[in-house]
Coordinates of C-alpha atoms in Angstrom, one line a residue:
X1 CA 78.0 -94.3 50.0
X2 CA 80.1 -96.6 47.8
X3 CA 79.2 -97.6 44.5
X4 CA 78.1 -100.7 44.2
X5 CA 80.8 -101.7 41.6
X6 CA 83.5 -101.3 44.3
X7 CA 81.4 -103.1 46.9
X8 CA 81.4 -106.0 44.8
X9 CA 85.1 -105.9 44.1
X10 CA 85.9 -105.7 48.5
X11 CA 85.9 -108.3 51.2
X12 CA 84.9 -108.0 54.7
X13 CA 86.1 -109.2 57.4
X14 CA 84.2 -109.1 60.9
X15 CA 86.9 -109.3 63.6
X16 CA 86.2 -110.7 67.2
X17 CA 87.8 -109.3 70.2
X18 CA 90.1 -110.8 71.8
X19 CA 89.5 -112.0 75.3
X20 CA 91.2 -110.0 78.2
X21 CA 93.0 -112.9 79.6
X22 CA 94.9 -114.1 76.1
X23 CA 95.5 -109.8 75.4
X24 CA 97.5 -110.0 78.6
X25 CA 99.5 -113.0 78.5
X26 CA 100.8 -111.6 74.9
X27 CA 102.0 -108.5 76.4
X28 CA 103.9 -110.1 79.1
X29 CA 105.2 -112.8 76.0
X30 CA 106.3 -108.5 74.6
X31 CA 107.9 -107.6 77.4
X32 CA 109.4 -110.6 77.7
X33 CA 111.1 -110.0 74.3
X34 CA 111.6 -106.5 74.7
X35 CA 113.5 -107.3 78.0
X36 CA 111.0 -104.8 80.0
X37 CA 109.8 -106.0 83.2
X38 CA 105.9 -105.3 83.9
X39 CA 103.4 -106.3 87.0
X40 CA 100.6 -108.6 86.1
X41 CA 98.3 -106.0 87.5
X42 CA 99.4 -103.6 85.2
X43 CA 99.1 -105.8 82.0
X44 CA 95.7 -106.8 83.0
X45 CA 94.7 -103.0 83.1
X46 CA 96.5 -102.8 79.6
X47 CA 94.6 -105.3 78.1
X48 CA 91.3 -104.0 79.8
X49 CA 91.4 -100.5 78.2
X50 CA 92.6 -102.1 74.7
X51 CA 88.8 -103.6 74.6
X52 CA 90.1 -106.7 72.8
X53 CA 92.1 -104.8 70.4
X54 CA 95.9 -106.4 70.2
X55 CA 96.5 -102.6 68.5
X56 CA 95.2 -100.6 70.3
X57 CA 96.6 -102.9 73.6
X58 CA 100.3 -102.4 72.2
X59 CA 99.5 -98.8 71.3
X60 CA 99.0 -98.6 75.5
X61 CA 102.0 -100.8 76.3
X62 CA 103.8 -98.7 74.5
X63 CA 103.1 -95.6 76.3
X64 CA 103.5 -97.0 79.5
X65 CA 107.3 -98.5 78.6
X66 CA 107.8 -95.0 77.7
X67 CA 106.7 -94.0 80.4
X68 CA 108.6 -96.8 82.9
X69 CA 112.0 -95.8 81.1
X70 CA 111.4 -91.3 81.6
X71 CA 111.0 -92.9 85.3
X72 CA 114.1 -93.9 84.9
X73 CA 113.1 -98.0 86.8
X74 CA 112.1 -99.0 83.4
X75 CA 109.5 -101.2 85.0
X76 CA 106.0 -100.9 84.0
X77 CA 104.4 -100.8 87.1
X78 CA 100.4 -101.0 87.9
X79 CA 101.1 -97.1 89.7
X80 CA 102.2 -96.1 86.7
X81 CA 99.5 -97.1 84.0
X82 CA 96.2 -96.2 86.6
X83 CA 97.9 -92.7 86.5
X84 CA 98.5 -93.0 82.8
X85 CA 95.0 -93.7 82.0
X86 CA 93.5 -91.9 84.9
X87 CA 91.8 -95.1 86.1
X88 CA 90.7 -96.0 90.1
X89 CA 93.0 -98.1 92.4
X90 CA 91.0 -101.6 92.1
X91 CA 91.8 -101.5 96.1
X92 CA 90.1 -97.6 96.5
X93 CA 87.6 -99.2 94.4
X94 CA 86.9 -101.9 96.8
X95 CA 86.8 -99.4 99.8
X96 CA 84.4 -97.5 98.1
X97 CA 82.3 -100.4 97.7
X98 CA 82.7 -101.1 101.3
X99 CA 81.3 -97.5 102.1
X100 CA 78.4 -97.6 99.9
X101 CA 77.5 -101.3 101.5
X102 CA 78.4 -99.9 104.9
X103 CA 75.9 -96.6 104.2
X104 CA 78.6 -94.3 105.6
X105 CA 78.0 -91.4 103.7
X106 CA 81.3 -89.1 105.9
X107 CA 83.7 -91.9 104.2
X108 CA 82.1 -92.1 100.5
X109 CA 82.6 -88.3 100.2
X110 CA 86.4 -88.7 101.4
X111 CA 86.7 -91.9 99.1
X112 CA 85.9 -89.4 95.9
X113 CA 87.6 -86.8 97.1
X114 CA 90.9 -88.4 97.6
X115 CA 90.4 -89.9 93.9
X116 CA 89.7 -87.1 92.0
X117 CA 92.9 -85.2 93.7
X118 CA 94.8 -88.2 92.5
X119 CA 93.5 -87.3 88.8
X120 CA 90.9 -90.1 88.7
X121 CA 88.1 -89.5 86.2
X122 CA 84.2 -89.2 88.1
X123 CA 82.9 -91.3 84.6
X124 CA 85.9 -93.4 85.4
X125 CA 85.4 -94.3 89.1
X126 CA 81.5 -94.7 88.2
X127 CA 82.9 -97.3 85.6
X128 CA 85.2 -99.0 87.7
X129 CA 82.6 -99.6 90.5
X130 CA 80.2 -101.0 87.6
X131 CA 83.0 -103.4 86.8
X132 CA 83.3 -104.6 90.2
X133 CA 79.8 -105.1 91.1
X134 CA 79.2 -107.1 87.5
X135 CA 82.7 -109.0 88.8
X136 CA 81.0 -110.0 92.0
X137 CA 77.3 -111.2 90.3
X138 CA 79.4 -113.3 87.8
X139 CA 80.9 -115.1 90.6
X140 CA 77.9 -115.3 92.5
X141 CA 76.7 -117.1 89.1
X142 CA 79.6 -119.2 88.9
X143 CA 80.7 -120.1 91.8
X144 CA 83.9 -121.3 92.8
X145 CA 87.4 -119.2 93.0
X146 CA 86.5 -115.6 91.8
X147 CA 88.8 -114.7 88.2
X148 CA 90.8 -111.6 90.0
X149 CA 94.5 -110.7 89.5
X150 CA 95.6 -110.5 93.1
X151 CA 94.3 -112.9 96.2
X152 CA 93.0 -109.8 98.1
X153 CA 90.8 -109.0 95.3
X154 CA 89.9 -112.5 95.2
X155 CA 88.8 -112.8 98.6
X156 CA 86.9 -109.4 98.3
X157 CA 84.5 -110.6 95.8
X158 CA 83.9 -114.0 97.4
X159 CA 82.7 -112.4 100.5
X160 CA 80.5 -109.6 98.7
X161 CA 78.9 -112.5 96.5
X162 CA 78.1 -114.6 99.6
X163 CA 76.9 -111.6 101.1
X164 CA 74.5 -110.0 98.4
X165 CA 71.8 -111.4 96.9
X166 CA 70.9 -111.4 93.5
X167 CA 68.7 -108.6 93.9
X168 CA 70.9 -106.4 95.6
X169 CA 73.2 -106.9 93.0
X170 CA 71.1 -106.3 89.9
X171 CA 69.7 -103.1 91.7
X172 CA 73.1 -101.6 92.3
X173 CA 73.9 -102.0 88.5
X174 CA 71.0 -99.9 87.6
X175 CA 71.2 -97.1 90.5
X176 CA 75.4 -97.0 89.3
X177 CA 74.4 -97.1 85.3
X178 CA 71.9 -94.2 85.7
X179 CA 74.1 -91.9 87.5
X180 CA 77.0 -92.6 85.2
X181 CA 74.7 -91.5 82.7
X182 CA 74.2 -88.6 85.0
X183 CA 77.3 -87.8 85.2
X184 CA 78.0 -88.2 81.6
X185 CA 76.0 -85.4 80.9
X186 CA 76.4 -82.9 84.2
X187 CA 78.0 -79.8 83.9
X188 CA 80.1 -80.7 87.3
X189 CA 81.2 -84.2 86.5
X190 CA 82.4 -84.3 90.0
X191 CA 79.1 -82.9 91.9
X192 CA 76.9 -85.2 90.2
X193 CA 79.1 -88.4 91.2
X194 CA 78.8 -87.3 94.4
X195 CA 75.3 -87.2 94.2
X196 CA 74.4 -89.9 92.4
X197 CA 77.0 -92.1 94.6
X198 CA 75.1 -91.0 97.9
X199 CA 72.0 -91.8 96.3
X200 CA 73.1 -95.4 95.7
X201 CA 74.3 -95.0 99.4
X202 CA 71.0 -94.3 100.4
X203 CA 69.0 -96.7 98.6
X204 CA 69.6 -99.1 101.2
X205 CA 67.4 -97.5 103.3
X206 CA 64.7 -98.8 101.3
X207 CA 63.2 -102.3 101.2
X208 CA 63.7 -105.0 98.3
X209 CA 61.7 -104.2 95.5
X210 CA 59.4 -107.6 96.0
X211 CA 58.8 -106.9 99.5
X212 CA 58.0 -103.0 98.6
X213 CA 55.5 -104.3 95.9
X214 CA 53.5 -106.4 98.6
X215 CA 53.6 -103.6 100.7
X216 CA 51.8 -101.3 98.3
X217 CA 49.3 -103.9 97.0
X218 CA 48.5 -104.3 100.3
X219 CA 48.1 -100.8 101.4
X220 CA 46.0 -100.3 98.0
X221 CA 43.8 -103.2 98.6
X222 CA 42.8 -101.6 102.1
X223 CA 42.8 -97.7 100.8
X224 CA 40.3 -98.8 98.2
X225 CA 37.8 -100.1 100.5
X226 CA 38.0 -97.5 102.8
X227 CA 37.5 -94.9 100.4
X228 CA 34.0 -95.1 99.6
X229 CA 33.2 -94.5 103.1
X230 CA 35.0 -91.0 103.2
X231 CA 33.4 -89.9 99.7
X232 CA 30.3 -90.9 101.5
X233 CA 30.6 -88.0 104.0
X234 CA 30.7 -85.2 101.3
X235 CA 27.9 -86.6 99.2
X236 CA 24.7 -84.7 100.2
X237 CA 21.8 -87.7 99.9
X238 CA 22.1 -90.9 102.0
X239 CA 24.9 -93.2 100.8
X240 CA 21.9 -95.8 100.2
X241 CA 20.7 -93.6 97.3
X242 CA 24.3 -93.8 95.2
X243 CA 24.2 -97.9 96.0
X244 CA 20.5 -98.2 94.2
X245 CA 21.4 -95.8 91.6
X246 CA 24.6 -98.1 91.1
X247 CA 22.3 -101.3 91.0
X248 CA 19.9 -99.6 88.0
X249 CA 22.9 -98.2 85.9
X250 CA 23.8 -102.3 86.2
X251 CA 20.6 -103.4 85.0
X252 CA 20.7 -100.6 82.2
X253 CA 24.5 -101.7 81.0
X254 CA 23.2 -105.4 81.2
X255 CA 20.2 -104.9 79.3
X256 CA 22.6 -103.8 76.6
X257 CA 21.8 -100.0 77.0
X258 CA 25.1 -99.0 76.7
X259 CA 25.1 -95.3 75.3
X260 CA 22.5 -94.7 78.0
X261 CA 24.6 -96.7 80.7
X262 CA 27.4 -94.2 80.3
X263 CA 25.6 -91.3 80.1
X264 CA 23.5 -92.6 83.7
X265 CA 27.4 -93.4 84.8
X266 CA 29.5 -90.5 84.0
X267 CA 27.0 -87.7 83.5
X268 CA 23.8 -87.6 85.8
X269 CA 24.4 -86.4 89.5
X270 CA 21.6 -87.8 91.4
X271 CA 19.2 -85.5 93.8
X272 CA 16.1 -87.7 94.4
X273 CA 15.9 -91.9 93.9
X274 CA 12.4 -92.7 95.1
X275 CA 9.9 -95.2 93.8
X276 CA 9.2 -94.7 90.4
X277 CA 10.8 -91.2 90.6
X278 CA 14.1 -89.4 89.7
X279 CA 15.3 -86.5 89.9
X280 CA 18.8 -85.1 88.9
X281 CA 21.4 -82.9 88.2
X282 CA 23.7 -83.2 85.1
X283 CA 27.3 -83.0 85.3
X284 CA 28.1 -80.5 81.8
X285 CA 25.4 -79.4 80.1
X286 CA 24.6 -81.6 77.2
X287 CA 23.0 -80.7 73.9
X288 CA 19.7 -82.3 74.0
X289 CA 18.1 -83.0 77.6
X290 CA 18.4 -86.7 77.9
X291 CA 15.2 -87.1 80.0
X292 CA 12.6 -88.8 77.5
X293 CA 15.5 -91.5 76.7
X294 CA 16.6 -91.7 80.6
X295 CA 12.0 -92.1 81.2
X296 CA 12.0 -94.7 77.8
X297 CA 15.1 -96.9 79.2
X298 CA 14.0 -96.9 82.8
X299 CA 10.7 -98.3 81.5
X300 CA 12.0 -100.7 79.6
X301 CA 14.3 -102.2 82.6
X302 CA 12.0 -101.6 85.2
X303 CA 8.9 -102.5 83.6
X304 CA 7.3 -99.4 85.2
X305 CA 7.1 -96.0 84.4
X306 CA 9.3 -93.0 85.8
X307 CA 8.9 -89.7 86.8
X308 CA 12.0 -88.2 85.3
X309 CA 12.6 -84.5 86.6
X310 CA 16.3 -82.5 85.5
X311 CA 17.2 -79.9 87.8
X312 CA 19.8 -77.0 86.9
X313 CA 22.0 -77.8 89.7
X314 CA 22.1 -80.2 92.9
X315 CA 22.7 -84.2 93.2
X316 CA 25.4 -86.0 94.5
X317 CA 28.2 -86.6 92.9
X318 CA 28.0 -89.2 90.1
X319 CA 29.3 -92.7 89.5
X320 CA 32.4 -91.4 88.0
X321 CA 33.1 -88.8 90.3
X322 CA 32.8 -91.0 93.3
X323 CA 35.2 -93.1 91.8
X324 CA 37.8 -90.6 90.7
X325 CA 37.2 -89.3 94.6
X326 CA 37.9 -92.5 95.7
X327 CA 41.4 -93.3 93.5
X328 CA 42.5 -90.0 94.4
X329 CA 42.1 -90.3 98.0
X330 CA 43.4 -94.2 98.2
X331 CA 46.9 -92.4 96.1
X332 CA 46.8 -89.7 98.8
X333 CA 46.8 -92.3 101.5
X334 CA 49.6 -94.6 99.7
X335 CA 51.7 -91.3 99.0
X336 CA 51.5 -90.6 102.8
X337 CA 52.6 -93.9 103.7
X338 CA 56.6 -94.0 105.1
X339 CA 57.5 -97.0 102.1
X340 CA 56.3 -94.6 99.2
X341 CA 57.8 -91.4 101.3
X342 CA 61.3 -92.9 101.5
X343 CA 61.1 -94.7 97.4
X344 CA 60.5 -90.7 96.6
X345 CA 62.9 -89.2 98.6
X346 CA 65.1 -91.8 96.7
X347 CA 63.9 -91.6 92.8
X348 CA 62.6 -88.1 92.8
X349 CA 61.8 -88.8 89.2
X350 CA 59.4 -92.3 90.1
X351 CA 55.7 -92.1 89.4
X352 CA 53.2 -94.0 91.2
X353 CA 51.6 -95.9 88.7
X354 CA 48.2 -97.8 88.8
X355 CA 48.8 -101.6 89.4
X356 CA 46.0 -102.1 86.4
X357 CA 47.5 -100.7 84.2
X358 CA 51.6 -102.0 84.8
X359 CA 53.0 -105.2 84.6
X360 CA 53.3 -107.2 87.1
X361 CA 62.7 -101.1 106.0
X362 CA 65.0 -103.1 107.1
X363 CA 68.5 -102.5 108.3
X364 CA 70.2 -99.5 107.2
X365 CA 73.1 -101.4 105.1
X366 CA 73.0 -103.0 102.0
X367 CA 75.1 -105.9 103.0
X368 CA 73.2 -107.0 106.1
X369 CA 69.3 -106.7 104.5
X370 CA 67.9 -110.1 103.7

């Protein structure tokens, strides 16, 4: 750290970057002086890798005049500076795009393939494709004449952002910044673009996010009201039993019995629920046999008094249990169904989460789902 006495005696100055656009037109106003002729394209990738630095961005021009004149054209040409700084052709780019939108998984492979024999990064192609789908919402947002160098590129993203919605777009970005982390950090940089690219690919066999989240919550609604007619089957007494042993632990809980409410709720595993008589089971063994309170409470509730008998073993399962039975066989249903198959099959690392507790297929190709 620097003493404060010299802190005091400096000035600081916070420089802003300078915009893409107005880097580029001052290297061409260079070349211009230098007498070097350079292609717009390859000026604008200049002035893209300087990252609004006008040193760093004559640092790079620099290197590709050098690099023009050891060709001996002395022209800076776009050619030249993608190989220079190992970037994607915006065009291969594009076709990559295309193949991802198109789910034609043969033709992504050969896409990377034929880019990384050309010396093209994987972090930079994964970059590159970032760029362009952020290029395409931003005109989608905009409207109008998309800002590209060329006309092609230009007419690319106008079609792609009348194509795609919002959605679409947004979920792309995240499925292309999580596997460019991947492949930030993979051993086989190549491998896990591959990967992470054909997961994108197949993403589209999945359906939007909103209409997947109906989906579930409806599938949930039905799986819980179904359950507690299966859990019914394994329970030994007559469902009827559980339902007016339900209905008392009510009473108890509204009578402001909580303690014993919980312990009737979680704890007491029900054999015998007659008139004025219960008998049970207990779920763990407790310290202190809960049968005078359970006879007191009852009495108090009831207005009657109870024949309370504890058994060492028996009784159906209890409030809590039936419920844990019934959440996990409504997950078991909603993890069998195709929707939640496929999101797995495609986020291996998702969790199903309970709707409580979170905030609130169509065609195979992403460019032709609603």
């Amino acid at each position: 750290k620097l003493p404060v006495t010299v802190l005091s005696r400096t000035q600081r100055f916070d420089l802003r970057r300078i915009p893409t656009e107005l880097l580029q037109s001052h290297f061409g106003w260079v070349c211009g002086e230098e007498g070097v002729e350079a292609e717009e394209e390859a000026l604008h990738m200049i002035a893209a890798a300087a990252e609004g630095s006008v040193r760093d961005g004559l640092s790079i021009l620099d290197q590709a005049i050098a690099h023009a004149d050891l060709g001996g054209e002395g022209k800076v040409t776009a050619e030249r500076v993608r190989d220079m700084l190992g970037l994607a052709d915006k065009s291969a780019q594009r076709r990559l795009l295309g193949t991802i939108l198109d789910g034609d998984a043969k033709a992504l492979l050969a896409g990377i393939d034929e880019q990384y024999a050309l010396g093209v990064e994987p972090l930079a192609l994964l970059r590159g494709l970032m760029d362009l789908v952020h290029r395409i919402t931003v005109a989608q947002i905009g409207g109008g004449e998309p800002d590209a160098p060329t006309s092609e590129e230009r007419a690319a993203l106008a079609d792609w952002a009348g194509r795609l919605t919002a959605g679409q777009l947004h979920r792309l970005w995240q499925l292309l910044l999580k596997g460019y982390d991947e492949v930030r950090q993979a051993p086989d940089p190549l491998v896990s673009a591959q990967m992470a690219l054909l997961r994108v690919l197949h993403a589209a066999d999945l359906p939007d996010p909103g209409r997947l989240a109906k989906k579930l919550e409806h599938l949930a609604e039905t799986g819980v009201q179904a359950a507690p007619a299966a859990s019914g089957e394994t329970a030994s007494p007559a469902p009827s039993a559980a339902l007016d042993w339900k209905g008392i632990v009510e009473r108890v809980d509204q009578a402001g019995h909580l303690r014993v409410a919980q312990l009737m709720r979680d704890w007491i595993r029900v054999e015998t629920l007659e008139d004025g008589k219960l008998a049970y089971a207990l779920t763990d063994e407790l310290s202190e046999d809960p049968s005078p309170e359970l006879r007191d409470v009852l009495l108090k509730v009831t207005g009657r008094r109870w024949e309370v008998i504890k058994l060492d073993v028996g009784g159906a399962p209890s409030l809590r249990e039936l419920e844990e039975i019934a959440h996990a066989e409504a997950e078991a249903k909603m993890r069998a169904h195709p929707l939640v198959e496929a999101t797995f099959a495609a986020f291996p690392d998702a969790e199903l989460a309970d709707g409580d507790n979170t905030p609130a297929s169509g065609d195979r190709a992403w460019s032709k789902r609603a």
